[in-house]
Short mmCIF file of C-alpha atoms in Angstrom, two decimals:
data_model
loop_
_atom_site.label_atom_id
_atom_site.label_comp_id
_atom_site.label_asym_id
_atom_site.label_seq_id
_atom_site.Cartn_x
_atom_site.Cartn_y
_atom_site.Cartn_z
CA MET A 996 212.70 42.56 130.76
CA ALA A 997 213.96 46.13 131.12
CA GLU A 998 214.36 46.46 127.32
CA HIS A 999 210.77 45.16 126.88
CA VAL A 1000 209.38 47.74 129.27
CA SER A 1001 211.47 50.49 127.67
CA TRP A 1002 210.07 49.57 124.22
CA TRP A 1003 206.48 49.88 125.55
CA LYS A 1004 207.28 53.17 127.17
CA ARG A 1005 208.74 54.55 123.93
CA LEU A 1006 205.68 53.38 122.06
CA TYR A 1007 203.30 54.94 124.66
CA PHE A 1008 205.04 58.26 124.62
CA ARG A 1009 205.05 58.22 120.84
CA VAL A 1010 201.33 57.60 120.43
CA ALA A 1011 200.41 59.89 123.32
CA ALA A 1012 202.61 62.76 122.24
CA ARG A 1013 200.66 66.00 122.08
CA LYS A 1014 201.62 69.00 119.91
CA PRO A 1015 202.04 72.13 122.06
CA LEU A 1016 199.41 74.83 121.46
CA ASP A 1017 202.13 77.50 120.80
CA GLN A 1018 203.57 75.29 118.04
CA ILE A 1019 200.15 74.77 116.48
CA LEU A 1020 199.46 78.49 116.39
CA ARG A 1021 202.88 79.23 114.97
CA GLU A 1022 202.39 76.71 112.18
CA GLY A 1023 198.94 77.99 111.51
CA ASN A 1024 200.24 81.58 111.04
CA LYS A 1025 202.91 80.35 108.55
CA THR A 1026 200.44 78.83 106.12
CA GLN A 1027 200.90 79.69 102.45
CA MET A 1028 197.16 79.44 101.73
CA LYS A 1029 195.29 82.65 101.07
CA ARG A 1030 192.26 83.38 103.18
CA ALA A 1031 189.44 83.67 100.66
CA LEU A 1032 186.26 83.14 102.66
CA GLY A 1033 184.50 85.77 104.77
CA ARG A 1034 181.89 85.55 107.53
CA ILE A 1035 178.92 85.45 105.10
CA ASP A 1036 180.68 82.73 103.02
CA LEU A 1037 181.12 80.53 106.13
CA ILE A 1038 177.50 81.06 107.20
CA ALA A 1039 176.36 80.15 103.74
CA ILE A 1040 178.58 77.00 103.71
CA GLY A 1041 177.11 75.93 107.05
CA ILE A 1042 173.47 76.49 105.90
CA GLY A 1043 174.20 74.83 102.55
CA ALA A 1044 175.53 71.76 104.33
CA ILE A 1045 172.65 71.54 106.77
CA VAL A 1046 169.70 72.34 104.48
CA GLY A 1047 169.57 69.58 101.95
CA THR A 1048 168.84 65.84 101.91
CA GLY A 1049 168.32 65.75 105.59
CA ILE A 1050 165.36 68.07 105.39
CA PHE A 1051 164.01 67.50 101.87
CA VAL A 1052 164.12 63.64 101.96
CA LEU A 1053 164.77 62.19 105.42
CA THR A 1054 161.92 64.11 107.01
CA GLY A 1055 159.33 62.07 105.22
CA ILE A 1056 161.20 58.83 105.60
CA ALA A 1057 161.61 59.32 109.38
CA ALA A 1058 157.89 60.12 109.73
CA ALA A 1059 156.72 57.15 107.60
CA GLU A 1060 159.04 54.51 109.00
CA ASN A 1061 160.04 55.62 112.54
CA ALA A 1062 158.22 58.33 114.48
CA GLY A 1063 155.01 59.31 112.69
CA PRO A 1064 153.79 62.82 113.63
CA ALA A 1065 156.27 62.68 116.49
CA VAL A 1066 159.03 63.36 114.01
CA ILE A 1067 158.67 66.93 115.38
CA VAL A 1068 160.04 65.66 118.70
CA SER A 1069 162.78 63.78 116.83
CA PHE A 1070 163.90 67.05 115.26
CA LEU A 1071 163.79 68.85 118.59
CA ILE A 1072 165.94 66.19 120.29
CA ALA A 1073 168.44 66.19 117.38
CA GLY A 1074 168.53 70.04 117.43
CA VAL A 1075 169.32 70.18 121.16
CA VAL A 1076 172.12 67.60 120.73
CA SER A 1077 173.52 69.45 117.73
CA GLY A 1078 173.36 72.76 119.61
CA LEU A 1079 175.42 71.31 122.52
CA SER A 1080 177.91 69.95 119.99
CA ALA A 1081 178.06 73.42 118.29
CA PHE A 1082 178.87 75.01 121.66
CA SER A 1083 181.70 72.62 122.17
CA TYR A 1084 183.09 73.36 118.75
CA SER A 1085 182.82 77.08 119.41
CA GLU A 1086 184.72 76.77 122.67
CA MET A 1087 187.46 74.65 121.14
CA ALA A 1088 187.74 76.97 118.14
CA SER A 1089 188.22 79.96 120.39
CA MET A 1090 191.01 78.12 122.29
CA VAL A 1091 192.71 76.78 119.12
CA PRO A 1092 191.86 79.40 116.50
CA ILE A 1093 193.21 77.58 113.38
CA SER A 1094 191.86 75.16 110.83
CA GLY A 1095 191.81 71.44 111.46
CA SER A 1096 188.56 70.95 113.25
CA ALA A 1097 188.25 68.03 115.62
CA TYR A 1098 191.55 66.58 114.42
CA THR A 1099 193.62 69.60 115.64
CA TYR A 1100 191.65 69.81 118.90
CA THR A 1101 192.24 66.10 119.64
CA TYR A 1102 195.89 66.23 118.63
CA ALA A 1103 196.53 69.16 120.97
CA THR A 1104 194.71 67.66 123.98
CA MET A 1105 194.73 63.88 123.68
CA GLY A 1106 197.76 62.94 121.64
CA GLU A 1107 198.88 61.75 118.26
CA LEU A 1108 197.11 58.37 118.13
CA LEU A 1109 193.71 59.70 119.02
CA GLY A 1110 194.24 62.62 116.61
CA TRP A 1111 195.07 60.17 113.86
CA ILE A 1112 191.83 58.22 114.69
CA ILE A 1113 189.72 61.34 114.70
CA GLY A 1114 191.20 62.48 111.43
CA TRP A 1115 190.15 59.22 109.71
CA ASP A 1116 186.78 59.48 111.46
CA LEU A 1117 186.25 62.92 109.83
CA ILE A 1118 187.15 61.44 106.38
CA LEU A 1119 184.63 58.61 106.98
CA GLU A 1120 181.98 61.15 108.07
CA TYR A 1121 182.35 63.24 104.97
CA LEU A 1122 182.55 60.15 102.76
CA VAL A 1123 179.26 58.83 104.07
CA GLY A 1124 177.62 62.28 104.11
CA ALA A 1125 178.70 63.01 100.49
CA ALA A 1126 177.47 59.63 99.40
CA THR A 1127 174.10 60.20 101.02
CA VAL A 1128 173.69 63.58 99.56
CA ALA A 1129 174.72 62.37 96.14
CA VAL A 1130 172.01 59.64 96.28
CA GLY A 1131 169.50 62.31 97.35
CA TRP A 1132 170.39 64.50 94.41
CA SER A 1133 170.23 61.44 92.18
CA ALA A 1134 166.54 60.99 93.18
CA TYR A 1135 165.99 64.66 92.34
CA VAL A 1136 167.54 64.23 88.93
CA VAL A 1137 165.50 61.15 88.09
CA THR A 1138 162.23 62.77 89.22
CA PHE A 1139 163.06 66.00 87.33
CA PHE A 1140 163.60 64.15 84.00
CA LYS A 1141 160.45 62.07 84.60
CA ASP A 1142 158.21 65.07 85.35
CA VAL A 1143 159.64 67.59 82.91
CA PHE A 1144 160.80 65.50 79.95
CA SER A 1145 158.76 62.28 80.51
CA VAL A 1146 162.05 60.39 80.53
CA GLU A 1147 162.28 57.38 82.90
CA PHE A 1148 165.62 55.92 83.86
CA THR A 1149 165.84 52.21 84.69
CA ARG A 1150 166.74 50.82 88.10
CA LYS A 1151 169.84 49.34 86.62
CA THR A 1152 171.57 52.74 86.41
CA THR A 1153 169.88 54.76 89.18
CA GLN A 1154 170.07 52.52 92.28
CA ALA A 1155 172.75 50.74 94.30
CA PRO A 1156 173.06 46.98 94.18
CA VAL A 1157 172.95 46.80 97.98
CA LEU A 1158 170.27 48.45 100.21
CA TRP A 1159 169.54 48.67 103.93
CA ASP A 1160 166.41 46.91 105.03
CA ASN A 1161 164.99 48.89 108.03
CA ASP A 1162 162.60 46.12 109.01
CA ALA A 1163 165.09 43.29 108.97
CA LEU A 1164 167.92 45.59 110.22
CA ALA A 1165 170.23 44.13 107.63
CA PHE A 1166 171.62 44.78 104.22
CA LYS A 1167 169.91 43.14 101.24
CA VAL A 1168 170.63 42.73 97.58
CA ASN A 1169 168.74 45.10 95.33
CA HIS A 1170 168.05 42.77 92.44
CA GLY A 1171 168.07 44.43 89.03
CA ALA A 1172 170.16 47.42 90.21
CA TYR A 1173 173.87 47.81 89.38
CA ILE A 1174 175.08 51.36 89.69
CA ASN A 1175 173.76 54.86 90.53
CA LEU A 1176 175.08 56.93 87.56
CA PRO A 1177 173.25 60.19 88.42
CA ALA A 1178 174.87 60.10 91.89
CA ILE A 1179 178.28 59.69 90.25
CA PHE A 1180 177.57 62.45 87.77
CA VAL A 1181 176.50 64.87 90.55
CA THR A 1182 179.69 64.06 92.56
CA LEU A 1183 181.93 64.62 89.52
CA LEU A 1184 180.12 67.90 88.75
CA VAL A 1185 180.67 69.28 92.24
CA THR A 1186 184.26 68.10 92.20
CA THR A 1187 184.87 69.93 88.92
CA LEU A 1188 183.33 73.12 90.37
CA LEU A 1189 185.65 72.89 93.42
CA VAL A 1190 188.70 72.48 91.14
CA PHE A 1191 188.01 75.86 89.58
CA GLY A 1192 188.47 77.55 92.94
CA ILE A 1193 186.89 78.09 96.37
CA LYS A 1194 185.57 81.56 95.44
CA GLN A 1195 183.64 80.24 92.42
CA ALA A 1196 182.25 77.36 94.48
CA THR A 1197 181.22 79.74 97.21
CA TRP A 1198 179.25 81.89 94.81
CA VAL A 1199 177.44 78.84 93.47
CA ASN A 1200 176.77 77.76 97.04
CA ARG A 1201 175.29 81.11 97.86
CA VAL A 1202 172.82 80.84 94.96
CA VAL A 1203 171.85 77.24 95.87
CA VAL A 1204 171.35 78.25 99.54
CA VAL A 1205 169.04 81.12 98.56
CA VAL A 1206 167.03 78.90 96.26
CA LYS A 1207 166.68 76.19 98.97
CA LEU A 1208 165.53 78.75 101.61
CA ILE A 1209 162.97 80.21 99.21
CA VAL A 1210 161.67 76.76 98.41
CA ILE A 1211 161.26 75.94 102.09
CA VAL A 1212 159.45 79.20 102.84
CA LEU A 1213 157.11 78.82 99.85
CA PHE A 1214 156.37 75.24 100.88
CA ILE A 1215 155.59 76.13 104.45
CA PHE A 1216 153.25 79.01 103.63
CA GLY A 1217 151.81 77.30 100.56
CA ALA A 1218 150.94 74.08 102.44
CA CYS A 1219 149.47 75.73 105.54
CA LYS A 1220 145.90 75.57 104.24
CA TYR A 1221 146.16 71.87 103.43
CA VAL A 1222 147.10 70.77 107.00
CA ASP A 1223 144.76 68.05 108.29
CA ARG A 1224 144.84 67.94 112.11
CA SER A 1225 143.47 64.45 112.18
CA ASN A 1226 146.79 63.23 110.81
CA TYR A 1227 148.42 64.22 114.18
CA THR A 1228 146.37 61.56 116.06
CA PRO A 1229 147.87 59.54 117.52
CA PHE A 1230 150.84 61.87 117.88
CA VAL A 1231 153.06 58.90 118.90
CA PRO A 1232 151.80 55.89 117.02
CA PRO A 1233 151.85 52.49 118.91
CA ARG A 1234 154.95 50.50 118.38
CA GLU A 1235 155.05 48.11 115.43
CA GLY A 1236 158.15 45.94 115.35
CA ASN A 1237 161.13 48.28 115.05
CA SER A 1238 158.99 51.29 114.19
CA PHE A 1239 156.97 53.94 116.06
CA GLY A 1240 156.46 54.25 119.77
CA VAL A 1241 159.05 55.93 121.99
CA LYS A 1242 161.74 53.82 120.42
CA GLY A 1243 160.67 54.98 116.98
CA VAL A 1244 160.98 58.63 118.10
CA PHE A 1245 164.61 58.10 119.08
CA LYS A 1246 165.26 56.10 115.89
CA GLY A 1247 163.77 59.05 114.01
CA THR A 1248 166.20 61.28 115.96
CA GLN A 1249 169.12 59.16 114.73
CA ARG A 1250 167.92 59.57 111.18
CA VAL A 1251 167.08 63.30 111.11
CA PHE A 1252 170.30 64.14 112.98
CA PHE A 1253 171.79 63.96 109.53
CA ALA A 1254 169.91 67.13 108.78
CA TYR A 1255 172.12 69.01 111.13
CA ILE A 1256 175.47 67.64 110.07
CA GLY A 1257 177.63 70.23 108.30
CA PHE A 1258 178.07 73.02 110.88
CA ASP A 1259 181.24 71.27 112.08
CA ALA A 1260 182.83 72.01 108.66
CA VAL A 1261 182.66 75.76 109.39
#
């Protein structure tokens, strides 16, 4: 019995072991990696991660399927939550001023097991985020070739074989679709760019960020005169199944929250 208890104690102390902050800082100062990014580069990376599919694509989807005109409220709620999360990250980064994000913070405060779990959670977050952005860029590529070159790609090579049905709240088979080749191509292109070096990728990111911000500003000021106030009534459409109403506003918040994801990478 004593040996059994001792085994559980050893296991507990193993998984709950926390790395001392002094050791984390010493290891961080001994890194062989060269610091290549400045303050402007980090700001551009944060903006580049935030401004993208979440704003250009999910805004319209959230308004059409979830919140209606009240998608404005959805964005406000998501923005407040993201701001509170950003404050937490800022405080932790000032206490543990090395790379590692939530993994390092968790390892230093809650132990090895939770740090391991958070590390894999971060990998899953970026996996899902990268996949979503790749699909968004795929739609851009398909639309670009259709509008500019009058070339239409088939569903077989531009859509996933499995899709999420928001009405049924379940996955469904997308008949006639097999693989999203443009999404794979975009992912490989970005990966190739990163292989050349972080500095080169940062310069490309700066250019893309500037272009995206210019597009947003031009769209806002160019579309002002086409605003129809009647479209804002009712501001919160009555609930229809799993859409609209107060529930739809919060479901829209869940969807547009993706527009803010990215600041944690900084």
